[in-house]
XYZ file of C-alpha atoms in Angstrom:
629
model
C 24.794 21.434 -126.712
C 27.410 18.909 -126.138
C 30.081 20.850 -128.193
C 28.967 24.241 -126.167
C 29.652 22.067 -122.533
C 32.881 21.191 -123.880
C 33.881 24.212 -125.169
C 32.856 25.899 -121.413
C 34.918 23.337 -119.881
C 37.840 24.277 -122.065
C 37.549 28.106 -120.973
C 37.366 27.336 -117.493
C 39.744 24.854 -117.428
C 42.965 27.100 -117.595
C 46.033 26.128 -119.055
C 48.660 26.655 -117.070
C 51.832 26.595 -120.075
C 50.240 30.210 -121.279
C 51.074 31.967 -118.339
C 54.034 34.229 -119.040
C 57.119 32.635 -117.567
C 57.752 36.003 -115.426
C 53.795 35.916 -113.715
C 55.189 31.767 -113.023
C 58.165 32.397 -111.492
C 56.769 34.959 -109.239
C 54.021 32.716 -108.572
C 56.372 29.906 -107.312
C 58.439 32.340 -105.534
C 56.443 34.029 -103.593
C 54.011 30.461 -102.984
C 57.795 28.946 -102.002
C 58.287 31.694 -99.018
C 60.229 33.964 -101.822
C 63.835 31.976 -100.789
C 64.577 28.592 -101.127
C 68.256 28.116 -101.813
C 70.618 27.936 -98.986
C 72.710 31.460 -99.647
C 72.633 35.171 -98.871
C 71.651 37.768 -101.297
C 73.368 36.946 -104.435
C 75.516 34.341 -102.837
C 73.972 31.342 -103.684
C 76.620 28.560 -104.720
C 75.189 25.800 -106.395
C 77.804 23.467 -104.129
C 75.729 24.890 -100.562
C 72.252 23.932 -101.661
C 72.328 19.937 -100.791
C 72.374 21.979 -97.354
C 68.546 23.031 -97.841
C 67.457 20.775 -95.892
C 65.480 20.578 -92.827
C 67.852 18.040 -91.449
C 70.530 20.062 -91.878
C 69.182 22.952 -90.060
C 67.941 20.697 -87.014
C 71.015 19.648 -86.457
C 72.471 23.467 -86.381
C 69.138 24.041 -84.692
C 69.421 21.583 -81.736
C 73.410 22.192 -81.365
C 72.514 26.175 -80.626
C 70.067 24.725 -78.109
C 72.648 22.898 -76.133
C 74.682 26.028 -76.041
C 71.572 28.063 -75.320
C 71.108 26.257 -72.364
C 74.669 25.905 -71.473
C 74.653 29.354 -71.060
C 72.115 29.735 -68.435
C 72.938 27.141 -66.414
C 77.123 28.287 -66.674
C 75.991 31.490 -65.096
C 74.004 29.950 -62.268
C 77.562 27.474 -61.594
C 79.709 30.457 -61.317
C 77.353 33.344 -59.754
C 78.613 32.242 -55.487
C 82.337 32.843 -57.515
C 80.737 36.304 -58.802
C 79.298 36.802 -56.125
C 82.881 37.059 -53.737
C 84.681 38.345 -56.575
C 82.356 41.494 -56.781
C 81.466 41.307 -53.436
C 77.379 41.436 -54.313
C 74.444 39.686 -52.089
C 72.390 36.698 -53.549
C 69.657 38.924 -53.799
C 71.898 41.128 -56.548
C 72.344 37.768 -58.556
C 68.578 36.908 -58.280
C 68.343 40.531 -59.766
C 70.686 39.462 -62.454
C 69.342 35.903 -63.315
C 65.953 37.223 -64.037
C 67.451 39.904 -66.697
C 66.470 37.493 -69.729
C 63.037 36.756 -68.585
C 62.169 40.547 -68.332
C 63.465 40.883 -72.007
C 61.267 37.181 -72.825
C 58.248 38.958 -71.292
C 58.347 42.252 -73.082
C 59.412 41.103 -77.169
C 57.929 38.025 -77.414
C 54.667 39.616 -79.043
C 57.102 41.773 -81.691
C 59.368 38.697 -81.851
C 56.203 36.664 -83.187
C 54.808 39.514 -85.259
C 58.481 39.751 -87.068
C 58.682 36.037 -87.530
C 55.365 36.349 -89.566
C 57.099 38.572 -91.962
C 60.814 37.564 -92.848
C 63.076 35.122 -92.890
C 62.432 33.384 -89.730
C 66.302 31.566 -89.620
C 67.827 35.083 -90.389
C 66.096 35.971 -87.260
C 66.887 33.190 -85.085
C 70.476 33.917 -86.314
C 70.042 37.764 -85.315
C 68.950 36.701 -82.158
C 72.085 34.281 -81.449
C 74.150 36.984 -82.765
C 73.131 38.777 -79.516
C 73.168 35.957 -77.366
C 76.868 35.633 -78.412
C 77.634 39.416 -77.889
C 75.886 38.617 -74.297
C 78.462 35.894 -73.678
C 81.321 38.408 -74.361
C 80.177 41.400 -72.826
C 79.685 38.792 -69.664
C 83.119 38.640 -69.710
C 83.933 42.314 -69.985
C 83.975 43.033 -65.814
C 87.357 40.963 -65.909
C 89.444 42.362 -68.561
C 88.225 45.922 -66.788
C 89.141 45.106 -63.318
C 91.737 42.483 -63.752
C 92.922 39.603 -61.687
C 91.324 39.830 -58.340
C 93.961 40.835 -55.232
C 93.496 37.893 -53.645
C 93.955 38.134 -50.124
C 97.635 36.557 -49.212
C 99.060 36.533 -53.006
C 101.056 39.139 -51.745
C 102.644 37.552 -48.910
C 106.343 37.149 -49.460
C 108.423 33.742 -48.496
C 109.754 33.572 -45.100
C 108.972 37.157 -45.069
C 106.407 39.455 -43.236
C 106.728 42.757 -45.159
C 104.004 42.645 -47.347
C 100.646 40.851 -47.061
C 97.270 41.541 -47.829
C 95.794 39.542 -44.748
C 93.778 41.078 -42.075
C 96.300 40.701 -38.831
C 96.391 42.341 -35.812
C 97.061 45.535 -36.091
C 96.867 48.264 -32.670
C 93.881 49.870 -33.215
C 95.709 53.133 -32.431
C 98.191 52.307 -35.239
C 99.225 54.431 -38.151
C 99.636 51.408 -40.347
C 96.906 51.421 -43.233
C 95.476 48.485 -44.213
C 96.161 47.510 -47.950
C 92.315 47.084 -48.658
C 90.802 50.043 -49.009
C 88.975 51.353 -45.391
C 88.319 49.434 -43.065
C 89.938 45.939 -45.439
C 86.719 45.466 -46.764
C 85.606 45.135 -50.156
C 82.758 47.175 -52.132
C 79.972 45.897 -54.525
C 81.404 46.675 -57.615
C 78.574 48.445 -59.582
C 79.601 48.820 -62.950
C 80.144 45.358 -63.124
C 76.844 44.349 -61.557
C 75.052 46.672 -64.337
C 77.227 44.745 -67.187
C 76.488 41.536 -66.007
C 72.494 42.724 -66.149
C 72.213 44.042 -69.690
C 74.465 41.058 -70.915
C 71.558 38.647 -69.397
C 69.057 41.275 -70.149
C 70.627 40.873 -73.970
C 70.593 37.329 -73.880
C 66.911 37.233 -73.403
C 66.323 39.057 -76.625
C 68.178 36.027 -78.694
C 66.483 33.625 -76.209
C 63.432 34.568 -77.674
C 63.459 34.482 -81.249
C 65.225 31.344 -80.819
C 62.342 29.443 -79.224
C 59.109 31.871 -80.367
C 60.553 31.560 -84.200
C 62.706 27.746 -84.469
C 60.000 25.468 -83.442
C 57.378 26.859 -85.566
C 59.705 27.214 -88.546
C 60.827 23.220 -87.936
C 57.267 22.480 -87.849
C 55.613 24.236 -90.922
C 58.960 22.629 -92.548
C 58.171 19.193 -92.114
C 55.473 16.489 -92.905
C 53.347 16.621 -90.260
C 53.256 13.051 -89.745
C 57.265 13.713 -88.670
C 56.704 16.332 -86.293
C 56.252 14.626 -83.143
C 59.936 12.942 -84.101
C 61.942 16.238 -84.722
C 60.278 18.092 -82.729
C 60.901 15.686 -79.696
C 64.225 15.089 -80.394
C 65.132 18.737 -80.166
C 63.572 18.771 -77.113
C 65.848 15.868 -75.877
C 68.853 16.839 -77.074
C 68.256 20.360 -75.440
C 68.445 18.215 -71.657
C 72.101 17.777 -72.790
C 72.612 22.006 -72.444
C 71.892 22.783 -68.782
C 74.540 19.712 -68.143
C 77.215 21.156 -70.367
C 76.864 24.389 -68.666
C 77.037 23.109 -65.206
C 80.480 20.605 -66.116
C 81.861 23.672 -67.953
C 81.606 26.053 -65.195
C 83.450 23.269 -62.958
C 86.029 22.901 -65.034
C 86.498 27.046 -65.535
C 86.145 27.258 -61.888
C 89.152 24.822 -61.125
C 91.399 27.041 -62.744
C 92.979 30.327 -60.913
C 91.586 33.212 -62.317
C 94.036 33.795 -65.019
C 94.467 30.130 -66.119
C 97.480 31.048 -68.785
C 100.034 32.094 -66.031
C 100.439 28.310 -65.225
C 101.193 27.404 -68.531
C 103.217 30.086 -70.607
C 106.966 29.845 -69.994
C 108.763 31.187 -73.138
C 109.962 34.837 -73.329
C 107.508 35.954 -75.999
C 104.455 34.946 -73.587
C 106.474 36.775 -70.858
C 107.282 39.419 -72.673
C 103.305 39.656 -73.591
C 102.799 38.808 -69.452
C 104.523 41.795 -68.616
C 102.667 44.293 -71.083
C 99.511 43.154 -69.861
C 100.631 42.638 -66.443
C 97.628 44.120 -65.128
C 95.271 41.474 -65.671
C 97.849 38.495 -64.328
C 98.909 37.730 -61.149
C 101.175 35.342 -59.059
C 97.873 32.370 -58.151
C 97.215 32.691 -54.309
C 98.659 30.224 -51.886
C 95.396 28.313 -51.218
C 93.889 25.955 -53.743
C 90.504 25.511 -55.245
C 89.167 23.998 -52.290
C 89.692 27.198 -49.825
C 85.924 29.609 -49.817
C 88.496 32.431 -50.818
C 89.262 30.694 -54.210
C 88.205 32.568 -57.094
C 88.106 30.734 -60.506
C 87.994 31.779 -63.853
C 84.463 32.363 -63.947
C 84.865 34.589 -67.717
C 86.392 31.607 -69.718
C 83.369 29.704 -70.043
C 81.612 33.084 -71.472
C 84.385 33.160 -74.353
C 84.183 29.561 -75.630
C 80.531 29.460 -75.172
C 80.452 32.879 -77.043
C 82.825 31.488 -79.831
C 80.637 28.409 -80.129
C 77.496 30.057 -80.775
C 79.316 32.734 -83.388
C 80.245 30.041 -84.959
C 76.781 27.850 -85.427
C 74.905 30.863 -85.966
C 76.801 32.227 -89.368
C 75.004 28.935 -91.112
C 71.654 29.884 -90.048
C 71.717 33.294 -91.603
C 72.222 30.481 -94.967
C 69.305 29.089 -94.520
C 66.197 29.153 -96.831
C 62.824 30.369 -95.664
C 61.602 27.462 -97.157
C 62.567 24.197 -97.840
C 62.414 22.987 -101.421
C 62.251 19.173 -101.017
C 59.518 19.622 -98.394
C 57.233 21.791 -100.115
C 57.308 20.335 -103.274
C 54.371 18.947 -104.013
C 52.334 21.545 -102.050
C 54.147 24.029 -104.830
C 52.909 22.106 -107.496
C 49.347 22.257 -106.404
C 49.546 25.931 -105.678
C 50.800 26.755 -108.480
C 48.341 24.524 -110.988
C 45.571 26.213 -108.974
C 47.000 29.758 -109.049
C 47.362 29.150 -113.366
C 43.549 28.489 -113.706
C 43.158 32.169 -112.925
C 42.824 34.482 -114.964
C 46.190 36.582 -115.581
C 44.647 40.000 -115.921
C 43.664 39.706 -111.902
C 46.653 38.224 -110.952
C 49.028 41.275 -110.269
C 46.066 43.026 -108.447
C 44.816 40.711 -106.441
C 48.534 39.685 -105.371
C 49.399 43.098 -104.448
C 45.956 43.682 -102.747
C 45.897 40.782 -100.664
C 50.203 41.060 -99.725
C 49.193 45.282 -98.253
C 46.120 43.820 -96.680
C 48.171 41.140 -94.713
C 50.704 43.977 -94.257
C 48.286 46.331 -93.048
C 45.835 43.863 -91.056
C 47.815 41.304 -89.241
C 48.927 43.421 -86.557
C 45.322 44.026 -85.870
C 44.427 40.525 -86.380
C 46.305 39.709 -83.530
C 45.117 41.821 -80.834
C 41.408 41.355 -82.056
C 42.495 37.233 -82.042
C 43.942 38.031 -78.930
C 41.314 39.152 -76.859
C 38.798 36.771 -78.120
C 41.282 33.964 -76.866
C 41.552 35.356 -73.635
C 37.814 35.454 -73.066
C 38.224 31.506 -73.773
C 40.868 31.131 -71.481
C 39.378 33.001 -68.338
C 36.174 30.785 -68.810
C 38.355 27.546 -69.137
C 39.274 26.135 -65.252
C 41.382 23.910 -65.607
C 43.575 25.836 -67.545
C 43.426 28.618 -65.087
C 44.277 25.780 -62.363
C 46.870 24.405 -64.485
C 48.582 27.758 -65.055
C 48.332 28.818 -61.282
C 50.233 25.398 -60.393
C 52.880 25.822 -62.842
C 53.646 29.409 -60.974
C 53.337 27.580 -57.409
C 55.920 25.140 -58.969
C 58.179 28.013 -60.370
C 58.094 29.742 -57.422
C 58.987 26.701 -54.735
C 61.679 24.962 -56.986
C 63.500 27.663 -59.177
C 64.918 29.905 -55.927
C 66.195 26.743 -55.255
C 67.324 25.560 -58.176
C 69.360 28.876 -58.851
C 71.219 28.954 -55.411
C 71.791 25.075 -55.123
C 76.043 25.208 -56.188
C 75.961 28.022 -52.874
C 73.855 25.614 -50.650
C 75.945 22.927 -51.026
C 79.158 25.025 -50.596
C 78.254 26.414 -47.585
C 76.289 23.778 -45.961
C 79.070 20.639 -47.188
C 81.723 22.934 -47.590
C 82.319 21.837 -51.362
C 84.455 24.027 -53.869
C 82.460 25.882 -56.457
C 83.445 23.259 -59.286
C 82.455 20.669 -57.312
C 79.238 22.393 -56.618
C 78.372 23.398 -59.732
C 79.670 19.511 -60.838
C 76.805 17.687 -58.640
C 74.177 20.281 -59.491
C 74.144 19.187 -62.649
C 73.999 15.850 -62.090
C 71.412 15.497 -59.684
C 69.125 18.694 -62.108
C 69.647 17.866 -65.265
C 70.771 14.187 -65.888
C 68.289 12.873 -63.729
C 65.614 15.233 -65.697
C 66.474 13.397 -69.176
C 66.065 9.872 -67.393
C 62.947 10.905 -65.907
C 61.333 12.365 -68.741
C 61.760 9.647 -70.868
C 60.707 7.183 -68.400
C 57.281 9.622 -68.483
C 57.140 9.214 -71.690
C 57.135 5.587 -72.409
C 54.991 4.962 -69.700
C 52.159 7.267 -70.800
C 52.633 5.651 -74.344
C 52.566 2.383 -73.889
C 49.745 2.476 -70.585
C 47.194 5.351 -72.754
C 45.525 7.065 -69.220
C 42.784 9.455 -69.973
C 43.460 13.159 -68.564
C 42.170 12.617 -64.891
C 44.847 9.450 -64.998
C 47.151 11.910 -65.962
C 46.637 14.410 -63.414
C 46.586 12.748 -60.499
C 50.002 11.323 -61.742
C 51.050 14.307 -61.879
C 49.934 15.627 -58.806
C 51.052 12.184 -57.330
C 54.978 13.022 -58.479
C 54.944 16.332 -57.432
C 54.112 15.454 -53.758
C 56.380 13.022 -53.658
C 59.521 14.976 -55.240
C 58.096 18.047 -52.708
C 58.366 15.327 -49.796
C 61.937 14.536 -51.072
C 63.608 18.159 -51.017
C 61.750 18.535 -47.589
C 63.337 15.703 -46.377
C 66.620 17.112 -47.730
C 66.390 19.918 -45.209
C 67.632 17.882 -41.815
C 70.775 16.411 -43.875
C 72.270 19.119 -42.597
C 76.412 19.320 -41.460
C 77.310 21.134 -38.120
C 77.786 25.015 -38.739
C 81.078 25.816 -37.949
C 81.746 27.568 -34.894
C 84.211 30.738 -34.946
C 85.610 31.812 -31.965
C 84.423 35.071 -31.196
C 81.349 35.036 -33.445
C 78.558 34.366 -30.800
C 74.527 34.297 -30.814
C 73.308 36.408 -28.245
C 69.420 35.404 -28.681
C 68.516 32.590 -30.713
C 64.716 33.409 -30.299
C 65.581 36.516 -32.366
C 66.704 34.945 -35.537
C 63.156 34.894 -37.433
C 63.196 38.898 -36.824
C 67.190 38.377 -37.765
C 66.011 37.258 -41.027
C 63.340 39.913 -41.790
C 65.133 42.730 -41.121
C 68.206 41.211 -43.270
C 65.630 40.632 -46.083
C 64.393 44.198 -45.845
C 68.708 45.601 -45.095
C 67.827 46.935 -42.091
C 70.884 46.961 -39.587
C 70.591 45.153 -36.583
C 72.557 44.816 -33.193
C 71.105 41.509 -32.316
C 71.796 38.131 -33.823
C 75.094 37.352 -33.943
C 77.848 39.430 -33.016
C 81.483 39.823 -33.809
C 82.697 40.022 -30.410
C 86.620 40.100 -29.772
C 87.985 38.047 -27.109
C 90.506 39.915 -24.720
C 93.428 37.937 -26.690
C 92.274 39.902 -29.758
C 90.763 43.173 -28.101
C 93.561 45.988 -28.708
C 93.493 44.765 -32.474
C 91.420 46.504 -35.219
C 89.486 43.870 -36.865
C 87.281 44.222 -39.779
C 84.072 41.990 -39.826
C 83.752 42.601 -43.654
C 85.690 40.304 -45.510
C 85.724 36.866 -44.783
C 89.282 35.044 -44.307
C 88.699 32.375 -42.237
C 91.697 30.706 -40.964
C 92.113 27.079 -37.923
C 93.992 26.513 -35.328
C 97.157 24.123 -35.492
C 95.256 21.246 -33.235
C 92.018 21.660 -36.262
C 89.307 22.510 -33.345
C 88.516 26.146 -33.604
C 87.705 28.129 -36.443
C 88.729 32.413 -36.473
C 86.668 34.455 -39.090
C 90.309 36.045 -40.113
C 93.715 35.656 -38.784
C 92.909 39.359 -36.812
C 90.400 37.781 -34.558
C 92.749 34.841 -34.016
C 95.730 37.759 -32.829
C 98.117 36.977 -35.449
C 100.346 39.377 -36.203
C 102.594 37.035 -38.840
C 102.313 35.568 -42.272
C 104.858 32.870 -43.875
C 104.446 30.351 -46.618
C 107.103 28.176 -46.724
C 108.544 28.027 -50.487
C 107.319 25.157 -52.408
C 104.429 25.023 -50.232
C 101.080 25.757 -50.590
C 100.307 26.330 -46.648
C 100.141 29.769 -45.772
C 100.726 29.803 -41.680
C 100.134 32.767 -39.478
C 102.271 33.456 -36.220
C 102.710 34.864 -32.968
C 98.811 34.825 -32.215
C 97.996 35.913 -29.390
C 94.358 33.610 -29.435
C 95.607 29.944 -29.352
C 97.957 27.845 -27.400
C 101.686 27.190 -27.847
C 102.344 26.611 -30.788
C 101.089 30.461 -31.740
C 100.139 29.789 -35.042
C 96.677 28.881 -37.449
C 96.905 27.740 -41.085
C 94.638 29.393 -44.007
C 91.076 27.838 -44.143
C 88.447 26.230 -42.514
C 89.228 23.376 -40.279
C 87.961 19.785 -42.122
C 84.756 18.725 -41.774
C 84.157 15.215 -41.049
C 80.323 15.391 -41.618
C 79.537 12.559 -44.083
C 75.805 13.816 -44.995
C 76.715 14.823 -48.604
C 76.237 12.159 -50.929
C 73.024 11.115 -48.617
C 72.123 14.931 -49.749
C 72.873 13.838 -53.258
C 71.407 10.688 -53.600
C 68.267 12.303 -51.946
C 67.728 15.201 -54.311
C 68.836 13.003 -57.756
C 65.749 10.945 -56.920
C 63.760 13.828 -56.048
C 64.164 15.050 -59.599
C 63.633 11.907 -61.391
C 60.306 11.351 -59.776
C 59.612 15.113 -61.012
C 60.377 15.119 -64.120
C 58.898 11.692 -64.783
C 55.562 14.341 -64.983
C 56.754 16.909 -67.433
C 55.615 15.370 -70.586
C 52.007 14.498 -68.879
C 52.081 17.749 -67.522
C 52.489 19.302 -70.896
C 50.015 17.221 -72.596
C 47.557 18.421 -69.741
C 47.891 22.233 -71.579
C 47.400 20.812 -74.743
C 44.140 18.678 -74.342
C 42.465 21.878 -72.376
C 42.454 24.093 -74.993
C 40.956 23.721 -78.497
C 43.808 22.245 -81.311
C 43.362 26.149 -82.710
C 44.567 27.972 -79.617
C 47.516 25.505 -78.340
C 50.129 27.496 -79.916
C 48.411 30.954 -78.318
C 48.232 29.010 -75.102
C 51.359 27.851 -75.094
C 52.756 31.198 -75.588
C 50.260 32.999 -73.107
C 51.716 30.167 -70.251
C 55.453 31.100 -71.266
C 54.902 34.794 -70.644
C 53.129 34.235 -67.324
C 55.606 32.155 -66.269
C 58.446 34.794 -67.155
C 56.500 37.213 -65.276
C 57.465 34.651 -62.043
């Protein structure tokens, strides 16, 4: 009996050594993800595999998110320059900046399904392969349209013969202005409609970068590790939105072809002159002047470059690492020998078409049952319905801050774009660490938590509120008058809808200026000699003149009929002596602090509503939502 027990436990207990060393290797490949050596098809050195590594790959991993989120925030410091170089409304670059969270919304489902199939780092690297053809097609509008004509680059020294200026001109005059009609400028379409499908582009690679890298990190990983890696990626990824806004100051301070300044040998001019279409003597007014147009494409080559080059190692990259897996190979595999061999092919193939065949299905049947969860789950639904309040009051804000605090503090678009990164994102990193340590070290329970959270968000609300009545005197331009103040709330409907109006303000020429034809289209503002009064173009001002003086960056404008002896008004705005700014900035930097002292409480909020199986699904279902807004 005792021989007959053993010899039973012999049968079932398999050994693994007679499996054929074909049905084993198989077994381990297809149990190890099919690919675990760093390589591409049959290029596999053995000198790149101490690169399969998951350390290796989160560092690759986290510098792509810094230049992921360069890239968004680069666009949003340059879009005011855009904006007067293409002569587009904000509402045009709201339509632009939303581009990559249409594409977010619509392929994040596929982008998942995919990732459950292949390779997930070839995909991420697909996907930054078309973030980095965004970047360059970005910068296509300039190399089709050239060097802006910026208005005075023409103007000769000591000489009136050719300028680009609006001056007086008798409105019964055969002269034609240089600009085309009327001297104003038209949106430029095609380059509106590049700028959208580059965005629109970058939202694909967006996606399968964050739908595909976290998972793969964290099924990568012990899981013991994965709060570590997976929060350091996360911090690291603050350091993006900063890059983006200093690079975009720096591109900005540069004229719009940057290399005329700096090439001097007759190769480089020979090379000037056969692309002489794109460069152009820099205008007399520096970075400081609203006319000032930067080079807003640089930023979209190096950033472009940059990602190229991170992304060729990720399409190197295992699907699996082998150090990581290890043991959980082992274990497979010793439980996949006691088998018996004869069901082995069939069962493999049979269960690799059903997964084909069924997980597509899966999903939306998964899907739906998840959804039933989540409409019977409040505080979810609450939690959701904030985060869209939240999205909705700050992110409008956040997108045309650089053009607030030109206009409002008169500050160049560098230096705008320079302090909107300091006071978003810097002060974001501080504050969501500070969250962090406080909720681990102090342990609140959820309510805690939420009235924290609530708490900070009143309080950083109360903060940009109080932000409002920092506000400089708006210059006054002679000739530009309000006839009915009361008016301005129907002012501001009827501009949101484009109807015309004849109310409001109103271009009005005083008699000094009457017989000239000024155009109210394109803004050249210029101040008088004694720095008091402000004309919205040397034509209302009755200049009939230009001169810059060589060596000189002052361009003056003479014989004007508007101002006292001596006839003349410089280039520009007069100063502003309003010292409200770094109040302004002071205010908003702890605004955001408190704010984002809430993040990581707000996102364990999501997590604790929802049971451990769905957080990923409601993670995902909060991230579309959220695009949608």
């Amino acid at each position: 009996m005792a021989k007959n027990n053993q010899n039973s436990n012999s049968s079932n207990d398999f050994d693994a050594s007679v499996v054929p060393a074909s049905i084993k290797l198989r077994s381990e490949t297809i149990l190890s993800g099919q690919e675990v050596t760093c390589g591409i098809g049959g290029f596999k050195p053995q000198w790149m595999q101490p690169f399969a590594s998951t350390n290796f790959f989160v560092i690759n991993f986290s510098i792509l998110a810094i230049l992921q989120g360069a890239l968004f925030t680069y666009m949003v410091g340059i879009i005011s320059t855009l904006e007067k170089r293409y002569a587009f409304e904000t509402k045009i670059s709201g339509f632009i900046l939303i581009a990559d969270n249409l594409s977010q919304m619509f392929i994040s489902p596929i982008v998942g399904y995919l990732g459950s199939k292949y390779n997930r780092s070839r995909l991420i690297a697909l996907g930054e392969l078309v973030v980095a053809v965004s970047c360059f097609m970005s910068a296509i509008p300039y190399f089709l349209y050239g060097t802006a004509t910026h208005l005075g680059s023409q103007v000769f020294n000591n000489s009136t013969s050719m300028t680009n200026y609006d001056l007086c001109v008798p409105k019964d005059s055969d002269v034609c202005d240089v600009q085309s009609g009327s001297g104003g400028h038209s949106t430029v379409i095609l380059a509106v409609v590049i700028l959208w499908v580059a965005c629109f582009a970058n939202g694909l690679g967006y996606t399968a970068f964050y739908t595909i890298g976290l998972p793969y990190v964290d099924d990568n990983i012990k899981k013991k590790n994965s709060p570590i890696y997976l929060s350091t990626i996360s911090t690291i990824r603050l350091l993006g939105p900063t890059l983006g806004f200093v690079l975009s100051s720096i591109c900005l301070r540069f004229y719009e072809n940057p290399l005329r300044n700096f090439l001097f040998d007759f190769m480089i001019e020979i090379l000037l002159w056969i692309i002489s279409y794109y460069i152009q003597v820099p205008p007399s007014f520096n970075n400081r002047d609203p006319r000032w147009i930067g080079a807003w494409w640089l930023g979209f080559l190096i950033l472009g470059t940059l990602i190229l080059i991170f992304t060729i190692p990720m399409f190197l990259f295992p699907k699996s690492f082998i150090k990581q897996s290890k043991e959980e190979r082992k274990s497979e595999s010793e439980k996949l020998g006691s088998e018996k061999i004869s069901t082995f092919q069939g069962s493999l193939n049979r269960n690799q078409s059903k997964s084909n065949n069924g997980l597509m299905k899966n999903f939306f049947s998964d899907a739906k049952r998840a959804f039933l969860r989540f409409s019977k789950n409040s505080l979810l639904i609450c939690h959701i319905c904030g985060g869209v309040f939240r999205i909705i009051g700050y992110l409008g804000y956040y997108i045309v801050k650089p053009k607030y605090m030109e206009l409002q503090y008169r500050q160049s678009a560098s230096s705008a774009s320079f302090f909107t990164g300091a006071t978003s994102v810097a002060t974001m990193a501080i504050g969501t660490m500070a969250g962090g340590i406080l909720i681990r070290y102090s342990k609140p329970s959820a309510r805690k938590i939420a009235i924290f959270v609530v708490s900070v968000e009143f309080l950083s609300s109360l903060a940009i509120f109080g932000g409002m009545f920092l506000q400089c005197p708006t210059p006054h331009f002679q000739g530009l008058e309000r006839i009915n103040p009361l008016l301005v709330p129907f002012e501001l409907i009827l501009y949101y809808f484009e109807f015309e109006f004849e109310f409001g303000f109103s271009y009005k020429s005083d008699q000094c200026s009457s017989g000239c034809d000024c155009s109210s289209e394109v803004y050249q503002p210029v101040c008088s000699r004694d720095g008091e009064t402000n004309f919205f173009s040397p034509c209302f001002a009755g200049c009939k003149n230009a001169y810059r003086l060589p060596g000189s960056d002052v361009l003056t404008f003479h014989n004007c009929s508007c101002t006292q002896v001596p006839n003349m008004v410089t280039g520009g705005l007069c100063k502003n002596d309003c010292n409200r700014f770094p109040i302004y900035i002071a205010l908003i930097a702890l605004s955001n602090t408190i704010a984002s002292t809430s993040r990581t409480g707000d996102t364990l909020l999501t997590l604790r509503s929802v049971d451990p199986a769905d957080k990923s699904f409601a993670m995902g279902i909060m991230g579309t939502i959220f695009a949608v807004f």
